Short mmCIF file of C-alpha atoms and ligand atoms in Angstrom, two decimals:
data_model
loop_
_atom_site.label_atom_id
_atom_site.label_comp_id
_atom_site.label_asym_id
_atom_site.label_seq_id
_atom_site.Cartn_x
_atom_site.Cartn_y
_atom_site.Cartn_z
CA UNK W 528 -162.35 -20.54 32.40
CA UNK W 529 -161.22 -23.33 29.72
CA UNK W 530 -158.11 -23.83 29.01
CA UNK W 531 -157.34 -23.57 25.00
CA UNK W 532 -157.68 -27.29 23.18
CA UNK W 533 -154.22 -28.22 22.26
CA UNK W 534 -153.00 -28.17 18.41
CA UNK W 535 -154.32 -31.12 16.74
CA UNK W 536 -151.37 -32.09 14.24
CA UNK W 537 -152.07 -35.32 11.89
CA UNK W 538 -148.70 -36.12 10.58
CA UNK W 539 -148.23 -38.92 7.88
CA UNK W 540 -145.43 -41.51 7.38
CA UNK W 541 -144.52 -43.36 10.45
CA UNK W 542 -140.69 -43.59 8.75
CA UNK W 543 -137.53 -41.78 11.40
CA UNK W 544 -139.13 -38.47 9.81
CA UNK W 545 -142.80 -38.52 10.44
CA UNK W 546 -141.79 -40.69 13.67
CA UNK W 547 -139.20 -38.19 15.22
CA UNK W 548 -141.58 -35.08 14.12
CA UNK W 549 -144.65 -36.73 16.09
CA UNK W 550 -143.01 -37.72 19.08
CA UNK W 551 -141.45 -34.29 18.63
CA UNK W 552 -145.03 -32.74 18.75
CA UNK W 553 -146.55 -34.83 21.20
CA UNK W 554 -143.05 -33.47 24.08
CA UNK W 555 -144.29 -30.26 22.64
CA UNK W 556 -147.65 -30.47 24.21
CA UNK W 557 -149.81 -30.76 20.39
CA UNK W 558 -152.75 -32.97 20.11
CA UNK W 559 -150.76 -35.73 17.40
CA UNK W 560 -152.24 -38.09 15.08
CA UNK W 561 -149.79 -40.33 13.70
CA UNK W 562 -151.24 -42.47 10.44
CA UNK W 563 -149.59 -44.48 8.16
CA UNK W 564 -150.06 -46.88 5.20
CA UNK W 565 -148.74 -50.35 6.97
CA UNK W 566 -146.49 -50.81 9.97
CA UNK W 567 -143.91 -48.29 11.48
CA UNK W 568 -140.64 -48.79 9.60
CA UNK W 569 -141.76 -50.45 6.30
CA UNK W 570 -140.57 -48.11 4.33
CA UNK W 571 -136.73 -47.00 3.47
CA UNK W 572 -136.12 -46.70 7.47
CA UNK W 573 -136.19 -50.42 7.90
CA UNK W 574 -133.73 -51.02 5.22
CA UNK W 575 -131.21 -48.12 5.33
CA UNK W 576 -127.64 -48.29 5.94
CA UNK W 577 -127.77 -45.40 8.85
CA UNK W 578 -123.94 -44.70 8.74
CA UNK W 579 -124.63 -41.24 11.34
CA UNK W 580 -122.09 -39.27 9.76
CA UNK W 581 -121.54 -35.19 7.93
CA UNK W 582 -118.71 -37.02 6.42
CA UNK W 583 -118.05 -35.62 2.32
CA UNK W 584 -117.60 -31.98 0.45
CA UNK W 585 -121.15 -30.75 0.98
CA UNK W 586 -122.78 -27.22 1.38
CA UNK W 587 -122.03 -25.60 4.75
CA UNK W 588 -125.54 -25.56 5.76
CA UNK W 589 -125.47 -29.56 5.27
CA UNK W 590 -122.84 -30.21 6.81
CA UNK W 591 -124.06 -27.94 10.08
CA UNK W 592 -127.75 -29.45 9.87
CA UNK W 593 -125.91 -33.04 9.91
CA UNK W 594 -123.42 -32.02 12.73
CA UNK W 595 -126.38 -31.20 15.06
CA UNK W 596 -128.05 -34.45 13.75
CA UNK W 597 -125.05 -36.18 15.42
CA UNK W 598 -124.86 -34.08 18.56
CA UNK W 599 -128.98 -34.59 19.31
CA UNK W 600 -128.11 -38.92 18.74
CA UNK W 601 -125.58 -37.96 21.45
CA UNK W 602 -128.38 -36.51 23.91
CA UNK W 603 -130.48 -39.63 22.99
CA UNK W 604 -127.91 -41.90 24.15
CA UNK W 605 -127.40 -39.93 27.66
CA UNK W 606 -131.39 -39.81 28.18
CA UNK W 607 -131.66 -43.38 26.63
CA UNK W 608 -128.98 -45.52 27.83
CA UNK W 609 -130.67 -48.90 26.62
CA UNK W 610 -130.34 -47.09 23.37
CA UNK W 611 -126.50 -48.65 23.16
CA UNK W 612 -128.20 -51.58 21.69
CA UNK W 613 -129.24 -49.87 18.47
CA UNK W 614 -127.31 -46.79 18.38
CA UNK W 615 -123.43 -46.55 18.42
CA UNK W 616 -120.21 -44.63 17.78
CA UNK W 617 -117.80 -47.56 16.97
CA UNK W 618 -116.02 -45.40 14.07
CA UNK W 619 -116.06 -45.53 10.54
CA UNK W 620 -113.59 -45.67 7.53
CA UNK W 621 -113.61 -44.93 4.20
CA UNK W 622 -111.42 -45.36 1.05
CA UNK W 623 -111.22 -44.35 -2.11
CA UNK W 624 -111.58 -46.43 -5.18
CA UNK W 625 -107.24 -47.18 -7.05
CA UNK W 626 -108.65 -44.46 -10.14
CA UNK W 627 -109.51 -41.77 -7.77
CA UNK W 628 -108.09 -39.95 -4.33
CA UNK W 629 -110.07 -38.52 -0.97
CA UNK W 630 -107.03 -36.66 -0.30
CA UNK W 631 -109.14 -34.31 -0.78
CA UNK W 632 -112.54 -34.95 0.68
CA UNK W 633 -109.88 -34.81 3.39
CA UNK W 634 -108.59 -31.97 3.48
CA UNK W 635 -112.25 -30.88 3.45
CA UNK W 636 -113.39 -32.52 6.19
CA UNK W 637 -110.07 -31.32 8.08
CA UNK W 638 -110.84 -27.75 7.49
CA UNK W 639 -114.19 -27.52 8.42
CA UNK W 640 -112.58 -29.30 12.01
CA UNK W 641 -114.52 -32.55 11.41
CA UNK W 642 -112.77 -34.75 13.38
CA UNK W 643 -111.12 -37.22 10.78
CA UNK W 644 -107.50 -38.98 10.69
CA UNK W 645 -106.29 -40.14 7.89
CA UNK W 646 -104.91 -43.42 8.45
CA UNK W 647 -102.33 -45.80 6.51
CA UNK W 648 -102.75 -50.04 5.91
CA UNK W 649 -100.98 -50.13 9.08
CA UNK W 650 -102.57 -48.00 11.01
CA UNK W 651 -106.42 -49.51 9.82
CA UNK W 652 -105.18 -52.59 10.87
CA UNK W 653 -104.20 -51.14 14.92
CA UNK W 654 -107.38 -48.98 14.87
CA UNK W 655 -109.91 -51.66 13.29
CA UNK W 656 -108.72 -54.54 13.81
CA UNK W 657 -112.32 -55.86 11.80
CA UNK W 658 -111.35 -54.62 8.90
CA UNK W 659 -108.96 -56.70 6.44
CA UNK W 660 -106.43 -54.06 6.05
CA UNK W 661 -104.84 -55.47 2.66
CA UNK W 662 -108.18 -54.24 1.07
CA UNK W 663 -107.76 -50.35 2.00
CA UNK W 664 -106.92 -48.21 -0.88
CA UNK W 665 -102.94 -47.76 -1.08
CA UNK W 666 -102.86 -44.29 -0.38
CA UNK W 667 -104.86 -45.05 2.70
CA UNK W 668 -108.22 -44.39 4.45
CA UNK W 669 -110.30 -41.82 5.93
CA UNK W 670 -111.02 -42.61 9.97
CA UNK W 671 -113.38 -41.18 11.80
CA UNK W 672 -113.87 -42.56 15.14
CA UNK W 673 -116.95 -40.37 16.03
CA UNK W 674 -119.40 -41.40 13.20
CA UNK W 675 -121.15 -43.80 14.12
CA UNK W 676 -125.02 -46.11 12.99
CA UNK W 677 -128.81 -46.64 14.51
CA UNK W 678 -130.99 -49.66 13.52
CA UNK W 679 -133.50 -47.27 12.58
CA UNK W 680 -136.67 -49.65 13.50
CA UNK W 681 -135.56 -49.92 16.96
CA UNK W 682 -135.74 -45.90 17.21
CA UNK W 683 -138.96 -45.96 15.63
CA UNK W 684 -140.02 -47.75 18.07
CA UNK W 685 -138.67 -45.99 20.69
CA UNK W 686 -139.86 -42.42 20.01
CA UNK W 687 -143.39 -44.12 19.01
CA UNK W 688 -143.43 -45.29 22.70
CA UNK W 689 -142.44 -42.01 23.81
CA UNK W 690 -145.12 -40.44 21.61
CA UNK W 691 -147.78 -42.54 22.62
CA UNK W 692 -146.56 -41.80 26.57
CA UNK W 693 -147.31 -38.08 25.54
CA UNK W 694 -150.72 -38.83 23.94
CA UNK W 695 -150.23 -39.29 20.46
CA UNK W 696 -152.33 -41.57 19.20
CA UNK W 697 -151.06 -44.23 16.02
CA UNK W 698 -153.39 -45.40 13.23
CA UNK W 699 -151.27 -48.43 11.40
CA UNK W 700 -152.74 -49.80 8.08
CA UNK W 701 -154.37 -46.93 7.41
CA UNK W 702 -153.82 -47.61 3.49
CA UNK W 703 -152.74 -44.48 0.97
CA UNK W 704 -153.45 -41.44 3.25
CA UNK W 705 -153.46 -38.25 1.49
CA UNK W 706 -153.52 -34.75 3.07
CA UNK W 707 -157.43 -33.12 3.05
CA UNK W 708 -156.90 -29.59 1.01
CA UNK W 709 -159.61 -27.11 1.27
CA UNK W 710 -159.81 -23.60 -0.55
CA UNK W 711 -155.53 -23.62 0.08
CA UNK W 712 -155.31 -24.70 2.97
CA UNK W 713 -154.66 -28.71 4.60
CA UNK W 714 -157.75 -29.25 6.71
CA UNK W 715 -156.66 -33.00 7.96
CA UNK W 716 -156.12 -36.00 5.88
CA UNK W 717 -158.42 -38.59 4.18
CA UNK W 718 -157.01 -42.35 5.39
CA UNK W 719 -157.09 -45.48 2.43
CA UNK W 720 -161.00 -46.05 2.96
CA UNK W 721 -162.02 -42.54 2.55
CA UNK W 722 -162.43 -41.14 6.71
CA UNK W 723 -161.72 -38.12 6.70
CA UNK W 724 -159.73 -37.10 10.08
CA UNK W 725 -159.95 -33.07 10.55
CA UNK W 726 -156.33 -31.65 12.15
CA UNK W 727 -155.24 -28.05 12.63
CA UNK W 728 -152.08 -28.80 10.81
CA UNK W 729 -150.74 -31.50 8.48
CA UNK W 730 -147.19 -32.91 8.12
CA UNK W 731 -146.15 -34.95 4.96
CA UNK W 732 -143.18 -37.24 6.14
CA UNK W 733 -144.20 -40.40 3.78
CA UNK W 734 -140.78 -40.57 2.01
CA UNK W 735 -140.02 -41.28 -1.56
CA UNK W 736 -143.86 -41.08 -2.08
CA UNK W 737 -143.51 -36.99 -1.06
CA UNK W 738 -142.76 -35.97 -4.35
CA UNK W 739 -145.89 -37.75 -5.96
CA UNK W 740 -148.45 -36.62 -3.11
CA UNK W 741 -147.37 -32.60 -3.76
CA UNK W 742 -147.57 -33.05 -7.86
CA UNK W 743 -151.63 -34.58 -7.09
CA UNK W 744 -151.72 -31.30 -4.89
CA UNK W 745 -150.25 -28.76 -7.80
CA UNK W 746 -146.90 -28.33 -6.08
CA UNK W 747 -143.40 -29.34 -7.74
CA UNK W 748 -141.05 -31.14 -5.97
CA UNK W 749 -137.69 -32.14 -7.93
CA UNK W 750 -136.79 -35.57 -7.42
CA UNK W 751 -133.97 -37.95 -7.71
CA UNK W 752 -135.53 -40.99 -5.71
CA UNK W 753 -134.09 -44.40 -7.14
CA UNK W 754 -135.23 -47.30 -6.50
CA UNK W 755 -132.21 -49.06 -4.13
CA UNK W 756 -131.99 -52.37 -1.80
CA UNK W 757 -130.14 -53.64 0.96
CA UNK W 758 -128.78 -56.90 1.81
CA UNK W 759 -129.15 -57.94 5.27
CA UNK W 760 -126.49 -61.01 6.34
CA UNK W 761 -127.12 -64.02 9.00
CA UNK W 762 -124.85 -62.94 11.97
CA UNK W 763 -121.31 -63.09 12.28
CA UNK W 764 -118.42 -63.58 14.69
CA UNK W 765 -116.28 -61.79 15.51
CA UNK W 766 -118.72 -58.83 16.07
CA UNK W 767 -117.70 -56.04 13.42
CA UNK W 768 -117.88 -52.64 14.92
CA UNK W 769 -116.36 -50.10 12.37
CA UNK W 770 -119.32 -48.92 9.40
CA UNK W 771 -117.07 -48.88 6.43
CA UNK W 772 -117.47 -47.24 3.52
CA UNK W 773 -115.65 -48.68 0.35
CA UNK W 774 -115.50 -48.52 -3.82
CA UNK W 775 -117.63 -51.36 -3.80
CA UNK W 776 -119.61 -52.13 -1.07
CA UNK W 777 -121.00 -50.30 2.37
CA UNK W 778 -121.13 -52.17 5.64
CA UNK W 779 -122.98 -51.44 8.64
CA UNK W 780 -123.52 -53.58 11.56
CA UNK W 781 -127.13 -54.64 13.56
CA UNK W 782 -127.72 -55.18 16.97
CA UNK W 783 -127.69 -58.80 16.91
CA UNK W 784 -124.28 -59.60 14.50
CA UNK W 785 -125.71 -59.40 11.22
CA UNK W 786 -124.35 -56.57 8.72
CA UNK W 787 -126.46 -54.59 6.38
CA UNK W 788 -124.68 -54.04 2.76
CA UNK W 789 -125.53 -52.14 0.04
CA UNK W 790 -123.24 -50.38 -3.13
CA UNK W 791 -124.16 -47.73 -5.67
CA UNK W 792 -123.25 -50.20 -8.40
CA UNK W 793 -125.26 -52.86 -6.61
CA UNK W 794 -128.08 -50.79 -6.27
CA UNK W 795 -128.06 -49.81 -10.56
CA UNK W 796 -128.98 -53.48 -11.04
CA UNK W 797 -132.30 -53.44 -9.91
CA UNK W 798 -134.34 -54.25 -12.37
CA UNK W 799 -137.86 -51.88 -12.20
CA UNK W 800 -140.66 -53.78 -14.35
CA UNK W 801 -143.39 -51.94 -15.97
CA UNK W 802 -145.44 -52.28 -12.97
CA UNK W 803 -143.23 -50.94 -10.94
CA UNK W 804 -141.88 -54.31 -9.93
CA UNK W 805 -138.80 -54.11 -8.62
CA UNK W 806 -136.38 -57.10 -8.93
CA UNK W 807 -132.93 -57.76 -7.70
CA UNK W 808 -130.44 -59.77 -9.53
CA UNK W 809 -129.31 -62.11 -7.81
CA UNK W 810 -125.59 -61.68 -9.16
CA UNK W 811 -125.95 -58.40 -7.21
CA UNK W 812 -126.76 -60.28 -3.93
CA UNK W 813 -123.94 -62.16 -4.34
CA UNK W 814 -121.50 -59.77 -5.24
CA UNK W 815 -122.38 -57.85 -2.58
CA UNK W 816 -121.59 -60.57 0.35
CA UNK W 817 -118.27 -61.49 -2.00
CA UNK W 818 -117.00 -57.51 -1.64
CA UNK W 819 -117.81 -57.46 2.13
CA UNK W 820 -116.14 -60.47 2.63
CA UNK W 821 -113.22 -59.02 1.23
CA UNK W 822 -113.11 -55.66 2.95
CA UNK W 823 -113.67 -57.57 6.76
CA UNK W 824 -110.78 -59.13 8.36
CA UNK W 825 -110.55 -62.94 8.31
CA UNK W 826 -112.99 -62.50 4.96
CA UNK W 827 -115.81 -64.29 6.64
CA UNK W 828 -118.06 -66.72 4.77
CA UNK W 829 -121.14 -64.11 4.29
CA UNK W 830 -124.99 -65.57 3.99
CA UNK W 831 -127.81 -63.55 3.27
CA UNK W 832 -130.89 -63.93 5.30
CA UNK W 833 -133.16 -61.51 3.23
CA UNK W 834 -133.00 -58.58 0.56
CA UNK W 835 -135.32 -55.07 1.16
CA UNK W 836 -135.77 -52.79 -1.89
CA UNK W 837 -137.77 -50.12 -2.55
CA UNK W 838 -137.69 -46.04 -2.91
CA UNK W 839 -134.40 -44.30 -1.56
CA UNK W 840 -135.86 -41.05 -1.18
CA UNK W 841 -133.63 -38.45 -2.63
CA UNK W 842 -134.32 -34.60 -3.31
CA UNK W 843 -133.52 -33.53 -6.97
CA UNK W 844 -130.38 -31.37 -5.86
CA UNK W 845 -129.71 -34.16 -3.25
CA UNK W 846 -130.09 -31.93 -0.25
CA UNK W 847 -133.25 -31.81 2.73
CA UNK W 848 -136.82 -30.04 1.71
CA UNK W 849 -138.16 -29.37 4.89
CA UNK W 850 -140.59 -26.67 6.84
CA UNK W 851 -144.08 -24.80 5.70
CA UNK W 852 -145.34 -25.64 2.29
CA UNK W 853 -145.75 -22.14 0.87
CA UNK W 854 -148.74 -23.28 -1.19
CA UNK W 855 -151.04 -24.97 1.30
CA UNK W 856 -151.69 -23.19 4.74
CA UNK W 857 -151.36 -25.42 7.37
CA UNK W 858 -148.71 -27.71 5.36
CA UNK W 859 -145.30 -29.10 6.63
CA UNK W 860 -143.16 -31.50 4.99
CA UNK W 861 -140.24 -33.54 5.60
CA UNK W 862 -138.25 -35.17 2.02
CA UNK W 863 -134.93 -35.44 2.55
CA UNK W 864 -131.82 -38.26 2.43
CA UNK W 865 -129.34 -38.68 5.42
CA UNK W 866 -132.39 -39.03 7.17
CA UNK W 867 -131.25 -41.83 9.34
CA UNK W 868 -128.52 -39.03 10.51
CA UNK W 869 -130.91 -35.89 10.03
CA UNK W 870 -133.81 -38.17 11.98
CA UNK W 871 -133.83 -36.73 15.38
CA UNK W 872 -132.88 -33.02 14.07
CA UNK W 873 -135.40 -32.45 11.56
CA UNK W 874 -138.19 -33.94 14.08
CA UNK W 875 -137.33 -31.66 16.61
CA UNK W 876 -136.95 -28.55 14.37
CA UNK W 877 -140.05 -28.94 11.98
CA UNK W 878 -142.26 -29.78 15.52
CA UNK W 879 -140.67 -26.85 17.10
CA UNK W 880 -142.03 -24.36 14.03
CA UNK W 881 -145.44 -25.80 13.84
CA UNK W 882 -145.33 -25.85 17.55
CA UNK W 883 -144.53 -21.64 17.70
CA UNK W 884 -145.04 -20.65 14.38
CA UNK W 885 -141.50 -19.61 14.30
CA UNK W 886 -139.31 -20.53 10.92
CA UNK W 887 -136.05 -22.00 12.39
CA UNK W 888 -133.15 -20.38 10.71
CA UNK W 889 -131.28 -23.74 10.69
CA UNK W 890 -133.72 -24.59 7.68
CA UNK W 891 -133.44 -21.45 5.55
CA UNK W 892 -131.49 -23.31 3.22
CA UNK W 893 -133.33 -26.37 3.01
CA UNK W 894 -136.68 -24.54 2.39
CA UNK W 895 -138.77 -25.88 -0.92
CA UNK W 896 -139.15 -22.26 -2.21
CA UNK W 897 -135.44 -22.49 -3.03
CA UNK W 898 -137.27 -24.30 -6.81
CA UNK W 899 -138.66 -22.31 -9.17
CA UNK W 900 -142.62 -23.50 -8.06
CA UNK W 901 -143.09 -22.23 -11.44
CA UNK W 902 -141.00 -24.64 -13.44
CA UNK W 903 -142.94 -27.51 -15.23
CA UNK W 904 -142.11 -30.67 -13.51
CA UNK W 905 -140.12 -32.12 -15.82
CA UNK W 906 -139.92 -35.37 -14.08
CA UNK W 907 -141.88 -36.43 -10.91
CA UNK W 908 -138.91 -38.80 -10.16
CA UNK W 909 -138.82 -42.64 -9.61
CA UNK W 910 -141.46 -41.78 -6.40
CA UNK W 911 -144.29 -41.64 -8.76
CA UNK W 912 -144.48 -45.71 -9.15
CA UNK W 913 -145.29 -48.52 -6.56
CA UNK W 914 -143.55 -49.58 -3.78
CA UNK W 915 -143.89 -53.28 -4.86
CA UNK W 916 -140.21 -55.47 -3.79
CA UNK W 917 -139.56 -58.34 -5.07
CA UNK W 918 -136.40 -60.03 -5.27
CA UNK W 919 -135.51 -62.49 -8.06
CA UNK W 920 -134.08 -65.58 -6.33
CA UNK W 921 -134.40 -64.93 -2.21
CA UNK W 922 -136.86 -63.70 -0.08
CA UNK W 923 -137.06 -60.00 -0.06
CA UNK W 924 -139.61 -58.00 1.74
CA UNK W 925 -139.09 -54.41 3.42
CA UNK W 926 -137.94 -54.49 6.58
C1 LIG F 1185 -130.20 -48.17 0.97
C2 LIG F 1185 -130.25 -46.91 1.79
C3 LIG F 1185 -129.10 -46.47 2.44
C4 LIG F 1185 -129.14 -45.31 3.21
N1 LIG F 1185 -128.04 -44.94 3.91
C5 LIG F 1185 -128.09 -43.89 4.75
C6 LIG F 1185 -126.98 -43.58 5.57
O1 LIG F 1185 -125.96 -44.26 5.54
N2 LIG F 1185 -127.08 -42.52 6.42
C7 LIG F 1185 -128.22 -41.75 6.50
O2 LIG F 1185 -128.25 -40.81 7.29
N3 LIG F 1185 -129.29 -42.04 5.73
C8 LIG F 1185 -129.25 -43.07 4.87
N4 LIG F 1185 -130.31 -43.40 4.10
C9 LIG F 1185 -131.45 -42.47 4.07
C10 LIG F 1185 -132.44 -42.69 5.19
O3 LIG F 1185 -132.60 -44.05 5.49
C11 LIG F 1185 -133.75 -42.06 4.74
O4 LIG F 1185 -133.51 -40.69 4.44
C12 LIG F 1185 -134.81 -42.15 5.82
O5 LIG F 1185 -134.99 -43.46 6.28
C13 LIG F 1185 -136.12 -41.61 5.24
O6 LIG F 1185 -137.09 -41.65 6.24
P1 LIG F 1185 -138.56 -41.16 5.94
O7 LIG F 1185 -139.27 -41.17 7.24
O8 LIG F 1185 -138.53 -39.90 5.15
O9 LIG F 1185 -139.14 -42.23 4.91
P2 LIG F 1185 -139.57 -43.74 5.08
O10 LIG F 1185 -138.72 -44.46 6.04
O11 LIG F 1185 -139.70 -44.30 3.71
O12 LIG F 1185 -140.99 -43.64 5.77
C14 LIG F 1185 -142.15 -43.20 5.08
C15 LIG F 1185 -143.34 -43.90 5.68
O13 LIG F 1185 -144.51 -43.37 5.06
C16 LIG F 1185 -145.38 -44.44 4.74
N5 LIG F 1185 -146.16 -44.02 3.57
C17 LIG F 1185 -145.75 -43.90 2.29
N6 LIG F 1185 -146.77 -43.48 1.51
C18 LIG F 1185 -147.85 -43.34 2.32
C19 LIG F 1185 -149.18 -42.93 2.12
N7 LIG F 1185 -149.64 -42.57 0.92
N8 LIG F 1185 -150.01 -42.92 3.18
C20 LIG F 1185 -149.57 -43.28 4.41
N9 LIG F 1185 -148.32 -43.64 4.68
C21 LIG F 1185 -147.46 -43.68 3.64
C22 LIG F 1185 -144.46 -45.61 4.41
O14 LIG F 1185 -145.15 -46.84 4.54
C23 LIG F 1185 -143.35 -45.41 5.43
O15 LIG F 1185 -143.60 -46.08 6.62
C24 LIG F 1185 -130.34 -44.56 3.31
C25 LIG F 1185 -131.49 -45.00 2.68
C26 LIG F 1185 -131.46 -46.18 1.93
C27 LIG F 1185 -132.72 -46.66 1.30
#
């Protein structure tokens, strides 16, 4: 007797999402196919903040789906202990800009038993001791010494290795992949130069592009994808530990000493040409390194050593699409942000129902059919042009 051929799942996007899923699959005992347009990471996973956090006043459901994103980075770190490299829980703080309070965002947190603290200048400068204290809001700061970051490329690269142990196999360059729909249903996908590779089951994990490859497929997804950049410093010394979370600028460290930066004001500069060009100003840059000077104790001298921009992807009401794509059998997708935090979870859980079959309750709420599929799409969202970066007066490319 034969035994039954394996599940043959192509997934696309080789960001955390269409990573995670794969390697996901692959555990899972499926067939995988793993393509994507240029190299692992290049899209908004190499140039992410990745504050690991359910931190804010957001639905239940979110704040549940990014609780058990934290708890499954905790299970990585027992099964990966090299993984203390790229993925810690140092703590992180946040304050509130003089015109406004997270008193509370606070009480919030506190009642849904998040584990925050809400700390005074004093007490930021006992418990982070890298942070310049004078710079915390005067009312004081929101601690949480469980949150935590990943370098996202270096977990790419992990679970890729993983995947690849499992028998996945990785097509890189593969140019604008799009899924292969016949008569309804997603019969594989058709790579840049036209192959067509045949899969039981397709999953869409490319990003900001999600929302554009459904509308060329007839399905509606509502976007809010900006365009957004980070700056990326040379190292620094001392090592700063805490991810911090200010009016004016957000700091994360790397492995290796430098600090990633980025601010929602920071990221409305960007200038997007008609070609989809996107351009930095280079007042931006340097504001930027001036704020994060400010907010770090000693206010290092800050340098940056490159700028990434490109798509943030970002669901129109700001919360995961994930699971079955009602209109195309054999049709998964992934379109979410938090997905640095939601990376490991939504792998796992999306794998797990193609895998079985079997929706996961966890994702009831995060399903597409909660939009009217019905609705015109009013806008197709900032996903619908190029991924071009370009920075006006430094190097940029995406990490
Ligand atoms: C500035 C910034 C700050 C952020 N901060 C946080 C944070 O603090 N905490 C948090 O949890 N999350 C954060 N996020 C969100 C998080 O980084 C993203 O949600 C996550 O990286 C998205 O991963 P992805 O796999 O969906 O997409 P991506 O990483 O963009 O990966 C998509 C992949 O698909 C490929 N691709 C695209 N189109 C095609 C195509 N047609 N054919 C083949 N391949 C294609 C791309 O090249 C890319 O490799 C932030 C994001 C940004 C940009």
């Amino acid at each position: 007797m034969t035994s039954p051929q394996p599940l043959h799942v192509a997934v696309i996007g080789a960001g955390i999402l269409g990573t995670s899923t794969a390697a996901h699959l692959a555990r899972g005992g499926a067939r995988v196919t793993l393509v994507t347009q240029g190299k692992p990471a290049d899209g908004a996973s190499g140039r992410s903040i990745a504050w690991l956090n359910s931190s804010g006043a957001r639905s239940a459901e979110y704040r549940y789906l990014r609780l058990i994103g934290l708890d499954r980075y905790r299970t990585w770190r027992e099964r990966h202990p090299e993984s203390s490299a790229y993925l810690r829980f140092d703590g992180a703080l946040k304050w509130a800009g003089e015109d406004e309070s997270f008193r509370d965002t606070f009480a919030y947190e506190r009642a849904g038993g998040y584990d925050s603290v809400w700390l005074d200048r004093e007490q930021v400068a006992a418990l982070t001791p890298d942070v310049n204290a004078e710079a915390v809001a005067s009312e004081g700061a929101i601690y949480n010494r469980g949150e935590g970051w990943v370098n996202l490329p270096d977990l790419i690269a992990a679970l890729l290795a993983e995947a690849v142990a499992d028998g996945a196999e990785v097509i890189e360059d593969a140019g604008d992949v799009r899924v292969d729909v016949q008569d309804g249903t997603a019969v594989g996908v058709i790579l840049g130069n036209g192959a067509r590779l045949a899969a039981d089951r397709v999953v869409l994990a490319t990003g900001g592009h999600v929302p554009a490859q459904l509308a060329a497929l007839g399905v509606h997804v509502p976007d809010a994808t900006p365009a957004a950049f980070v700056v990326v410093t040379e190292p620094v010394e001392p090592r700063v530990r805490t991810v911090l979370n200010t009016p004016r600028v957000a700091v994360r460290p790397m492995p290796d000493g430098r600090l990633v930066l980025d601010a929602d004001w920071a990221e409305k500069s960007i200038v997007v040409g008609e070609d989809g060009a996107l351009t930095v100003p280079e007042a931006s840059v340097r504001g930027l390194l001036e704020e994060a000077s400010r907010v770090l104790a000693g206010n290092p001298t800050l340098v940056a050593e490159r700028v990434a921009a490109g798509l943030k992807p970002i669901p129109g009401d700001g919360e995961p699409v994930v699971g079955s794509v009602p209109a195309i059998a054999g049709l998964s997708m992934l379109f979410t942000h938090s997905g640095a935090t939601l990376g490991l979870i939504l792998g796992e859980l999306v794998a797990e129902e193609v895998l079985t079959g079997r929706p996961s309750p966890v994702l009831d709420a995060f399903r597409l059919s909660r939009f009217d599929q019905d609705a015109a799409p009013a806008e197709v969202g900032t996903g619908a042009w190029a991924p071009v970066t370009a920075a006006a007066d430094i190097s940029s490319a995406p990490s």
